[in-house]
């Protein structure tokens, strides 16, 4: 095949595949099988690679492969407003009545209010060029490469679309994908997402777009914006957009007067339970653009649209028993085991009862029938107890006198909400909680040790104190067997393989470079959150100085009061804690704030570009390393670039550009060796 023939074939395949995609996702009328589609896609992928040519709307971009470490900001051409909302139909009527005289004659458009995150897709000459998150409504983040992996997002528009058009909508994750993703996370010992909205938001901000491609996100368009008005109303614009290949959802209705809107709301009040994705209401929009313009907006909300919110779904179920969970600070939380009940797409089996005040105030007994609610927010909650249905064998939930795990006496002060296990030193869940806190994101961020893995190391007796992490060896970890319960109740066994072990050891090693304030936070001193730790680290400069400070001196640090100062003093007066610090110091953790080190001039006059993901070092740290040695870090490749330092999964475009300009591409290790740079 000649270059010319190859390009012609690439163009043909691109157009064909985009057409099939449109027929599948917009028309709901697939013309070829998944297998045939995949064959054509593979052929295209291969040709693009071989002939180094790709159309801007190539469907191969849906597979992902781009790594974005930081999502740059970009202003919105038109502000992305929020919506005023109400749970009360009469308020909705009043909302419009306030500004529109003859409501009966007005056309409205009713749409579902999809529960995800807003996205703006900009098409220039029909090609999707930019996708922006809402951000603060004025400036969003550019997430184009990730959005291109979403299967129903058109990469090119068809027909007589305007030269510049912005399609806004919601990115959602259907329940099925959400449940699957959480099951996987659970299996890997990772923290599951609280709800599909968080899962969609988290997925869209993944750095590796090929992972986004696997998350099965969906685009639900709800708005069309152009430079100059080309339509007279919203409904017309949405229908036209459908002709361009925009996957306008079928949950949209043109309504004459508010009565028809009310019917739509009532229709979906019941239908919503069967929808494969989450919604939290209905959006009602004035159809006419002219009237929309006349009504205008406040700083936050348009006056021509409002959201009617459905009351959160509730379900009635019975409390079968109550467990007591012990947290890292020793607080004992009552958790109710429920008769399993389906709620907003997931089965709820357990619900926290928060604390003993909550139990008392709501008079909750074991065996009670309770209403649980999931308000789209994180965890389900008990909202009401059916006292009339209380069975005769129901009994009250009282604060335990001894710890349910270690049997030590508890501390409970009448009138206070919390009960504590007093055995801070050896109560297993407290120790485990402290370890989990130590490795957590805002602390040492040892991300390869999710909750499941750290629990395993703890249970096997390999790690009892944070300092033990730094003594772990390859042989201790290799072949360890972890058990998981899948959501369908099966037990799965997974062995630690070479790669897992290497990654764990690498991330433990990497944590040694975490700055002093993170270490201080990780120690888990009572009342010291991550912001407070930063503050203290900044003022004390080192742990040694902090240890010598008197209560009065500590109180001089902004935001530190008597209680926090006392908990610092108490913590350092415990010999076990001093021992922990000695061991962590020996392991090489940071216990001082780095004063500006004398800079080396090894990289003077050299410009670097960093690309891809680095396992050995975080990108910010690499940047710092270059700068403290006199080099400069540039954000994009140009003829001024001297070296491109490449991590894993570097984008092909960067590599190509570096090759074209003859810029040497080196790895992190090569960089260290070539310039004799010492690691931080
Ligand atoms: S229209 C100015 N329509 O709800 C009007 N928004 O609470 C802009 N949303 O930020 C929004 N479904 O992310 C509109 N059918 C729909 C929607 C919808 C979900 C989201 C959107 C918006 C938020 C406002």
XYZ file of C-alpha atoms and ligand atoms in Angstrom:
704
model
C 0.000 0.000 0.000
C 1.373 3.419 -0.877
C 1.293 6.267 1.666
C -1.471 7.862 -0.388
C -3.571 4.709 -0.458
C -3.058 4.226 3.254
C -4.231 7.741 4.026
C -7.291 7.275 1.848
C -8.102 4.036 3.686
C -7.528 5.732 7.071
C -9.945 8.506 6.084
C -12.493 6.000 4.877
C -12.290 3.858 8.016
C -12.501 6.925 10.264
C -15.677 8.114 8.566
C -17.218 4.627 8.510
C -16.506 3.913 12.160
C -17.840 7.305 13.259
C -20.980 6.616 11.254
C -21.455 3.198 12.882
C -20.921 4.791 16.262
C -23.634 7.332 15.491
C -26.027 4.644 14.301
C -25.404 2.707 17.489
C -25.492 5.471 20.082
C -27.822 8.067 18.601
C -30.093 6.175 16.247
C -30.144 3.059 18.349
C -29.952 1.100 15.105
C -26.634 -0.744 14.858
C -25.706 -1.728 11.326
C -22.766 -3.990 12.009
C -21.862 -6.410 14.773
C -19.472 -5.509 17.607
C -17.020 -7.984 16.139
C -17.021 -6.333 12.702
C -16.667 -2.928 14.338
C -13.664 -4.102 16.345
C -12.047 -5.585 13.242
C -12.308 -2.269 11.373
C -11.051 -0.394 14.421
C -8.038 -2.685 14.677
C -7.259 -2.189 11.013
C -7.442 1.572 11.459
C -5.241 1.463 14.536
C -2.628 -0.542 12.712
C -2.616 1.733 9.662
C -2.379 4.865 11.792
C 0.635 3.477 13.560
C 2.338 2.220 10.443
C 1.789 5.372 8.380
C 2.026 7.794 11.276
C -1.163 9.542 10.241
C -4.392 10.160 12.091
C -7.555 12.138 11.396
C -8.541 14.617 14.141
C -11.793 12.719 14.734
C -10.191 9.293 14.695
C -12.193 6.764 16.750
C -8.930 5.187 17.909
C -8.698 8.057 20.406
C -11.510 6.401 22.301
C -9.092 3.755 23.477
C -7.143 6.445 25.265
C -3.443 6.304 25.981
C -2.824 9.949 26.770
C -1.471 10.751 30.185
C -2.392 14.097 31.695
C -0.730 14.972 34.989
C -2.412 18.319 35.379
C -5.571 19.487 33.666
C -5.018 23.081 32.506
C -7.651 25.743 33.083
C -9.581 27.450 30.322
C -12.274 30.124 30.595
C -15.809 29.278 29.445
C -17.079 31.337 26.558
C -20.473 31.517 28.269
C -20.672 31.065 32.042
C -21.864 27.657 33.209
C -24.657 28.533 35.587
C -26.209 26.372 38.225
C -29.946 25.826 38.722
C -32.235 26.977 41.457
C -34.171 24.019 42.802
C -37.113 22.985 44.881
C -38.751 19.826 46.249
C -42.139 21.520 46.129
C -44.194 21.769 42.929
C -45.993 24.909 44.134
C -42.654 26.638 44.506
C -41.814 25.717 40.922
C -45.047 27.322 39.775
C -44.306 30.448 41.821
C -40.757 30.549 40.423
C -42.139 31.049 36.911
C -45.212 33.028 37.967
C -43.009 35.729 39.457
C -41.732 36.738 36.033
C -44.057 35.316 33.407
C -47.642 36.643 33.220
C -49.572 34.162 31.038
C -48.113 30.806 32.072
C -50.743 28.651 30.334
C -49.592 29.748 26.907
C -45.912 29.210 27.521
C -43.918 26.327 26.114
C -41.579 24.547 28.469
C -39.109 21.753 27.964
C -38.945 19.100 30.654
C -35.792 16.974 30.904
C -34.410 14.618 33.479
C -31.841 16.020 35.859
C -28.986 13.571 35.393
C -26.867 12.999 38.463
C -23.295 13.338 37.295
C -21.007 16.200 36.467
C -21.387 18.934 33.879
C -19.216 18.985 30.787
C -18.892 21.387 27.899
C -17.872 19.965 24.523
C -16.681 22.457 21.932
C -16.878 21.586 18.256
C -14.921 23.638 15.766
C -15.733 22.939 12.145
C -17.531 19.869 13.398
C -14.533 18.399 15.241
C -14.529 17.981 19.005
C -11.583 20.171 19.961
C -12.056 20.912 23.641
C -13.938 19.431 26.572
C -14.119 21.474 29.754
C -15.433 20.662 33.210
C -17.686 23.192 34.914
C -14.973 24.303 37.353
C -16.206 27.421 39.126
C -18.612 28.190 36.280
C -16.292 30.782 34.758
C -13.155 28.718 34.263
C -13.122 24.962 33.712
C -10.481 22.286 33.373
C -9.499 20.881 30.000
C -10.265 17.156 29.994
C -10.486 16.654 26.224
C -8.455 13.446 25.936
C -10.479 11.795 28.659
C -13.824 12.898 27.221
C -12.837 11.567 23.791
C -12.806 8.066 25.267
C -16.508 8.264 26.185
C -18.198 6.136 23.585
C -21.315 8.195 22.916
C -19.511 11.539 22.678
C -19.360 12.428 18.967
C -15.817 13.146 17.816
C -17.234 14.813 14.708
C -20.642 16.306 13.960
C -22.567 15.527 10.801
C -24.800 17.641 8.572
C -25.316 21.411 8.680
C -23.847 22.171 12.076
C -22.513 25.670 12.822
C -18.743 26.289 12.539
C -18.524 26.770 16.266
C -20.910 25.062 18.625
C -20.793 24.056 22.256
C -22.776 21.057 23.471
C -23.222 20.896 27.204
C -24.416 17.936 29.155
C -23.852 15.655 32.082
C -21.306 12.859 32.317
C -22.808 9.966 34.236
C -21.903 6.441 35.223
C -24.752 3.929 34.895
C -25.519 1.815 37.989
C -24.313 -1.386 36.359
C -20.862 0.020 35.615
C -20.738 1.644 39.024
C -21.468 -1.612 40.820
C -18.920 -3.457 38.693
C -16.256 -0.840 39.326
C -16.847 -0.893 43.064
C -16.730 -4.692 43.115
C -13.330 -4.503 41.398
C -12.135 -1.855 43.814
C -13.302 -3.951 46.696
C -11.447 -6.930 45.335
C -8.260 -4.921 45.036
C -8.665 -3.718 48.566
C -9.300 -0.153 47.414
C -11.788 2.324 48.800
C -15.025 2.071 46.765
C -16.740 5.163 45.362
C -19.606 6.445 47.482
C -22.001 6.975 44.572
C -22.084 7.003 40.752
C -21.612 10.770 40.667
C -18.331 10.573 42.585
C -17.294 7.645 40.426
C -17.981 9.633 37.242
C -16.132 12.675 38.583
C -13.195 10.577 39.770
C -13.017 8.765 36.442
C -13.012 11.915 34.387
C -10.009 13.207 36.286
C -7.912 10.065 35.855
C -4.503 10.829 34.452
C -4.452 7.840 32.143
C -7.142 8.190 29.500
C -7.022 4.488 28.648
C -8.383 3.854 32.150
C -11.163 6.383 31.566
C -12.062 4.436 28.425
C -12.764 1.393 30.598
C -15.040 3.217 33.011
C -18.087 3.143 30.715
C -19.100 6.753 31.225
C -22.020 8.246 29.303
C -22.738 11.691 27.975
C -26.259 13.092 28.464
C -26.433 16.332 26.439
C -28.845 19.052 27.595
C -27.803 22.323 26.007
C -26.650 23.746 22.661
C -24.801 27.065 22.470
C -23.606 28.861 19.364
C -21.820 32.150 18.691
C -24.852 33.763 17.105
C -28.398 32.534 17.656
C -29.406 30.073 14.949
C -32.536 28.662 16.542
C -35.544 30.217 18.152
C -35.982 27.733 20.940
C -34.277 25.089 23.071
C -36.296 22.123 21.835
C -35.560 22.920 18.215
C -31.848 23.211 19.011
C -31.820 19.858 20.792
C -33.609 18.126 17.912
C -31.255 19.679 15.409
C -28.265 18.600 17.505
C -29.612 15.083 17.315
C -29.358 15.295 13.534
C -25.696 16.316 13.905
C -25.107 13.089 15.794
C -25.391 14.414 19.346
C -26.824 11.641 21.561
C -29.798 13.653 22.859
C -31.475 11.405 25.435
C -35.091 10.368 24.881
C -36.033 11.779 28.300
C -37.048 15.171 26.966
C -40.525 16.572 26.377
C -41.886 19.718 24.815
C -44.707 20.814 27.129
C -47.496 23.319 26.539
C -48.093 24.938 29.890
C -46.914 23.778 33.305
C -49.594 21.084 33.594
C -47.860 18.958 31.011
C -44.615 19.447 32.899
C -46.331 18.152 36.024
C -47.357 15.014 34.138
C -43.769 14.447 33.031
C -42.622 14.773 36.642
C -45.266 12.311 37.830
C -44.410 9.884 35.045
C -40.753 9.755 36.102
C -41.510 9.710 39.812
C -42.130 5.975 39.361
C -40.169 5.323 36.159
C -36.995 6.639 37.729
C -36.630 3.558 39.890
C -36.174 1.472 36.762
C -33.772 3.810 34.968
C -30.294 2.347 34.534
C -28.693 5.544 35.898
C -29.298 7.995 38.714
C -31.331 11.171 38.425
C -32.271 13.574 41.132
C -35.135 15.418 39.536
C -36.495 17.125 36.462
C -35.193 20.317 34.864
C -37.866 22.654 33.553
C -36.771 25.187 30.961
C -38.617 27.980 29.183
C -38.479 26.897 25.549
C -38.305 30.238 23.742
C -34.821 31.772 23.552
C -36.377 35.204 23.293
C -38.257 34.761 26.542
C -35.162 33.214 28.125
C -33.238 36.338 27.225
C -35.927 38.632 28.595
C -35.977 36.750 31.870
C -32.186 36.731 32.188
C -30.207 35.340 35.112
C -29.106 36.170 38.606
C -25.388 35.802 39.367
C -25.906 32.086 39.953
C -29.131 30.905 38.370
C -31.112 31.531 35.219
C -34.648 32.838 35.777
C -35.870 30.739 32.860
C -35.067 27.306 34.252
C -35.459 25.515 37.545
C -34.921 22.002 38.880
C -37.716 20.099 40.565
C -36.019 17.603 42.855
C -37.501 14.258 43.782
C -37.392 13.427 47.433
C -34.538 11.018 48.061
C -35.549 7.401 47.713
C -36.424 5.743 50.987
C -37.007 2.144 51.932
C -38.441 0.434 54.974
C -36.402 -2.366 56.477
C -35.614 -4.032 59.768
C -32.547 -3.774 61.996
C -31.430 -7.343 62.574
C -28.499 -6.678 64.859
C -26.014 -3.997 65.819
C -22.210 -4.202 65.595
C -19.807 -1.917 67.344
C -16.987 -0.618 65.167
C -13.812 0.690 66.708
C -12.005 3.505 64.884
C -8.406 4.682 64.997
C -9.021 7.086 67.858
C -10.892 4.415 69.819
C -14.347 5.855 69.138
C -16.920 3.076 69.089
C -19.621 3.514 66.446
C -22.852 1.510 66.453
C -23.569 0.057 62.990
C -26.896 -1.580 62.209
C -27.108 -4.763 60.139
C -30.256 -4.543 58.074
C -32.494 -6.916 56.307
C -31.072 -6.232 52.772
C -33.057 -3.672 50.811
C -32.679 -2.159 47.337
C -32.134 1.589 47.327
C -31.043 3.849 44.426
C -29.498 1.009 42.492
C -27.596 -0.715 45.325
C -28.466 -3.192 48.029
C -28.150 -1.695 51.473
C -27.205 -4.151 54.209
C -25.598 -1.930 56.802
C -26.121 1.574 57.999
C -24.195 3.626 60.498
C -26.083 4.837 63.546
C -23.361 7.499 63.993
C -23.124 7.635 67.800
C -25.094 6.935 70.942
C -26.698 10.372 70.954
C -28.245 9.602 67.584
C -29.481 6.257 68.871
C -30.973 7.879 71.961
C -32.554 10.827 70.211
C -34.263 8.582 67.675
C -35.022 5.875 70.213
C -33.624 3.168 67.924
C -33.916 -0.445 69.096
C -32.577 -3.679 67.637
C -35.446 -5.324 65.631
C -37.013 -1.944 64.896
C -38.387 -1.173 61.448
C -36.615 1.884 60.091
C -36.742 4.029 56.972
C -33.370 4.327 55.279
C -32.621 7.023 52.756
C -29.868 7.594 50.257
C -29.937 11.213 49.331
C -27.569 10.809 46.383
C -24.980 11.617 48.968
C -22.460 9.228 50.306
C -23.809 6.750 52.839
C -27.353 5.647 53.571
C -28.890 7.039 56.678
C -31.719 6.121 59.052
C -34.318 8.858 58.737
C -37.243 7.520 60.735
C -38.121 4.743 63.136
C -41.564 3.126 62.854
C -42.212 3.005 66.589
C -45.717 1.568 65.996
C -44.234 -1.441 64.243
C -41.789 -2.234 67.074
C -41.846 -6.025 67.674
C -42.157 -7.329 71.222
C -38.645 -8.786 71.186
C -37.033 -5.429 70.315
C -34.397 -4.224 72.753
C -32.491 -0.966 73.237
C -28.967 -0.313 71.976
C -26.771 0.593 74.888
C -23.174 1.815 74.868
C -20.860 -1.157 75.417
C -19.037 -1.322 78.747
C -16.114 -3.122 77.202
C -14.495 -2.897 73.792
C -16.134 -5.400 71.424
C -12.710 -6.312 70.029
C -10.134 -6.212 72.829
C -12.453 -6.357 75.839
C -10.796 -3.414 77.571
C -13.090 -1.134 79.529
C -14.710 1.689 77.604
C -14.930 5.337 78.553
C -18.371 6.892 78.304
C -19.352 10.164 79.773
C -23.082 10.492 80.192
C -24.387 13.195 77.901
C -21.463 12.967 75.463
C -22.102 11.312 72.135
C -19.007 9.120 71.936
C -17.854 5.984 73.686
C -14.145 5.134 73.579
C -12.084 1.990 73.945
C -9.405 2.930 76.472
C -6.775 0.530 75.166
C -4.973 2.868 72.802
C -1.801 0.802 72.746
C -2.892 -2.658 71.697
C -6.547 -2.615 70.600
C -6.269 -4.119 67.068
C -8.732 -1.869 65.188
C -7.099 1.183 66.745
C -3.670 0.031 65.632
C -4.954 -0.821 62.173
C -6.746 2.524 61.967
C -3.491 4.293 62.822
C -1.689 2.394 60.076
C -4.443 3.201 57.577
C -4.170 6.828 58.538
C -0.375 6.768 58.162
C -0.504 5.482 54.561
C -3.550 7.573 53.552
C -3.558 10.093 50.731
C -3.030 13.284 52.739
C -0.469 11.604 54.981
C 2.343 9.478 53.485
C 0.252 8.600 50.429
C 1.477 5.020 50.096
C -1.192 4.392 47.517
C -0.297 0.771 46.771
C -1.347 -0.127 50.296
C -5.117 0.211 50.121
C -7.266 -0.648 53.118
C -7.406 -4.361 52.238
C -3.651 -4.778 51.813
C -2.638 -2.929 54.953
C -5.188 -4.963 56.883
C -3.617 -8.140 55.563
C -0.108 -7.039 56.570
C -1.461 -6.174 59.989
C -3.301 -9.451 60.412
C -0.249 -11.429 59.329
C 1.709 -9.604 62.027
C 4.127 -8.093 59.507
C 3.214 -4.497 60.306
C 2.093 -3.419 63.753
C 3.490 0.077 63.808
C 4.094 2.510 60.930
C 7.837 2.035 61.404
C 7.480 -1.658 60.490
C 6.530 -0.616 56.949
C 10.094 0.515 56.355
C 11.510 -2.870 57.391
C 9.362 -4.891 54.962
C 11.279 -7.088 52.541
C 10.459 -8.613 49.178
C 10.496 -12.127 50.596
C 8.053 -11.248 53.344
C 5.530 -9.902 50.852
C 5.878 -12.224 47.875
C 3.172 -14.878 47.750
C 1.055 -13.408 50.552
C -2.533 -14.428 50.032
C -5.372 -11.984 50.423
C -9.028 -12.937 50.658
C -11.893 -10.794 49.472
C -15.585 -11.150 49.666
C -17.160 -10.213 46.337
C -20.502 -8.381 46.388
C -22.249 -11.649 45.572
C -20.848 -13.128 48.750
C -18.111 -15.323 47.227
C -14.636 -15.497 48.691
C -11.788 -14.768 46.294
C -8.134 -15.384 46.971
C -5.449 -13.236 45.392
C -1.705 -13.781 45.789
C 0.837 -10.965 45.850
C 2.839 -11.333 42.652
C 6.211 -9.852 41.758
C 4.749 -6.650 40.290
C 2.502 -5.995 43.312
C 5.383 -6.487 45.728
C 7.713 -4.283 43.714
C 5.102 -1.547 43.559
C 4.464 -1.709 47.284
C 8.159 -1.477 48.096
C 8.656 1.343 45.607
C 5.846 3.427 47.031
C 7.064 2.875 50.587
C 10.492 4.040 49.449
C 8.983 7.050 47.708
C 7.151 8.060 50.885
C 10.488 8.755 52.567
C 10.703 11.972 50.560
C 7.340 13.265 51.804
C 7.801 16.620 53.520
C 7.827 17.064 57.279
C 4.271 18.362 57.560
C 2.915 15.176 55.960
C 4.935 13.060 58.371
C 3.651 15.115 61.284
C 0.070 14.599 60.134
C 0.705 10.887 59.503
C 1.774 10.385 63.133
C -1.888 10.770 64.049
C -1.493 13.115 67.009
C -4.939 13.894 68.392
C -6.456 17.152 67.081
C -3.819 17.628 64.385
C -5.379 17.569 60.949
C -3.443 18.081 57.734
C -3.856 21.858 57.669
C -2.810 22.201 61.303
C 0.214 19.974 60.619
C 1.343 22.306 57.829
C 0.991 25.222 60.159
C 2.978 23.593 62.932
C 5.687 22.363 60.566
C 6.072 25.850 59.171
C 6.511 27.408 62.614
C 8.510 24.704 64.361
C 10.710 23.916 61.338
C 11.752 20.550 62.768
C 10.476 17.786 64.971
C 13.340 18.258 67.411
C 12.344 21.876 67.913
C 8.682 20.950 68.200
C 9.465 18.437 70.940
C 11.259 21.079 72.969
C 8.479 23.632 72.794
C 6.545 24.410 75.956
C 2.781 24.641 76.063
C 3.008 28.445 76.038
C 5.254 28.401 72.993
C 2.966 25.984 71.205
C -0.022 28.214 71.901
C 1.727 31.043 70.090
C 1.463 29.133 66.814
C -1.583 30.541 64.969
C -4.757 28.473 65.403
C -3.317 26.343 68.189
C -5.244 26.419 71.424
C -4.777 24.808 74.808
C -6.274 21.459 73.810
C -4.113 20.943 70.741
C -0.992 22.113 72.564
C -1.718 19.642 75.348
C -2.250 16.762 72.933
C 1.139 17.500 71.328
C 2.794 17.499 74.745
C 1.017 14.303 75.770
C 2.006 12.576 72.563
C 5.698 13.352 72.969
C 5.715 12.323 76.601
C 4.883 8.744 75.658
C 8.104 6.665 75.374
C 6.519 4.393 72.742
C 5.977 7.394 70.500
C 9.590 8.498 70.989
C 10.659 5.036 70.000
C 8.488 5.244 66.876
C 10.116 8.538 65.930
C 13.609 7.107 66.370
C 12.768 4.255 64.034
C 11.173 6.519 61.427
C 14.179 8.842 61.565
C 16.465 5.912 61.033
C 14.363 4.840 58.050
C 15.034 8.239 56.473
C 11.725 10.100 56.791
C 11.715 13.897 56.763
C 11.645 15.518 60.173
C 12.711 18.998 59.205
C 11.448 21.572 56.792
C 13.901 21.803 53.995
C 15.581 25.153 54.206
C 16.619 26.373 50.771
C 19.504 24.080 50.034
C 22.602 25.475 48.383
C 21.908 24.982 44.713
C 24.184 23.013 42.421
C 24.887 24.363 38.999
C 24.994 20.972 37.328
C 22.072 21.759 35.030
C 22.782 25.453 34.473
C 21.531 26.656 31.090
C 19.639 23.438 30.327
C 15.921 23.292 29.583
C 13.933 20.146 30.330
C 10.451 18.950 29.500
C 8.932 16.250 31.699
C 6.357 13.880 30.257
C 4.557 10.712 31.314
C 4.174 9.099 34.719
C 7.140 8.296 36.947
C 7.129 5.439 39.367
C 10.286 6.473 41.162
C 9.461 10.101 41.834
C 6.510 12.454 41.726
C 6.515 14.989 38.970
C 6.677 17.986 41.341
C 9.685 16.493 43.031
C 11.438 15.883 39.740
C 10.761 19.487 38.810
C 12.243 20.625 42.103
C 15.267 18.390 41.583
C 15.957 19.981 38.219
C 15.492 23.481 39.534
C 17.644 23.043 42.641
C 20.408 21.935 40.321
C 20.108 25.066 38.215
C 18.015 23.698 35.328
C 14.709 24.954 33.952
C 11.508 23.016 33.352
C 9.432 24.009 30.333
C 5.840 22.996 29.815
C 6.002 22.179 26.120
C 8.566 20.985 23.642
C 10.192 23.553 21.403
C 13.555 24.078 19.785
C 14.674 25.516 23.160
C 14.278 22.142 24.840
C 17.512 20.306 25.590
C 16.145 17.064 27.021
C 12.807 15.321 27.281
C 12.603 13.202 30.443
C 10.094 10.477 29.710
C 8.155 8.409 32.213
C 5.702 5.663 31.443
C 2.852 6.120 28.963
C 4.177 9.304 27.463
C 1.834 10.735 24.841
C 2.802 9.805 21.267
C 2.505 13.420 20.097
C 5.265 14.566 22.473
C 7.543 11.746 21.422
C 6.967 12.545 17.781
C 7.681 16.231 18.296
C 10.887 15.493 20.225
C 12.013 13.181 17.446
C 11.267 15.764 14.789
C 13.308 18.389 16.616
C 16.071 15.913 17.422
C 15.676 16.355 21.176
C 17.158 13.474 23.182
C 14.577 11.465 25.151
C 15.957 10.113 28.418
C 14.531 8.155 31.330
C 14.636 9.339 34.935
C 17.478 6.930 35.702
C 19.452 8.116 32.675
C 18.909 11.682 33.816
C 20.319 10.931 37.285
C 23.316 9.142 35.859
C 24.103 11.522 33.017
C 24.183 14.627 35.209
C 25.311 12.894 38.403
C 22.279 14.180 40.236
C 21.627 13.021 43.768
C 18.019 12.106 44.530
C 16.120 14.215 47.033
S -29.506 22.852 32.318
C -28.516 27.235 32.978
N -30.390 20.397 32.150
O -27.621 20.206 37.020
C -28.996 25.859 32.943
N -28.729 20.865 33.776
O -27.927 22.012 39.320
C -27.902 24.896 32.939
N -28.000 18.915 35.057
O -24.841 22.248 36.405
C -28.212 23.535 33.279
N -29.303 17.447 34.079
O -24.727 19.843 35.581
C -29.563 21.241 32.773
N -31.254 18.275 31.854
C -30.419 19.093 32.481
C -29.557 18.666 33.507
C -28.724 19.584 34.133
C -28.366 17.633 34.997
C -27.001 19.463 36.009
C -25.999 20.398 35.381
C -26.094 21.668 36.162
C -26.729 21.220 37.429
C -27.475 22.364 38.071
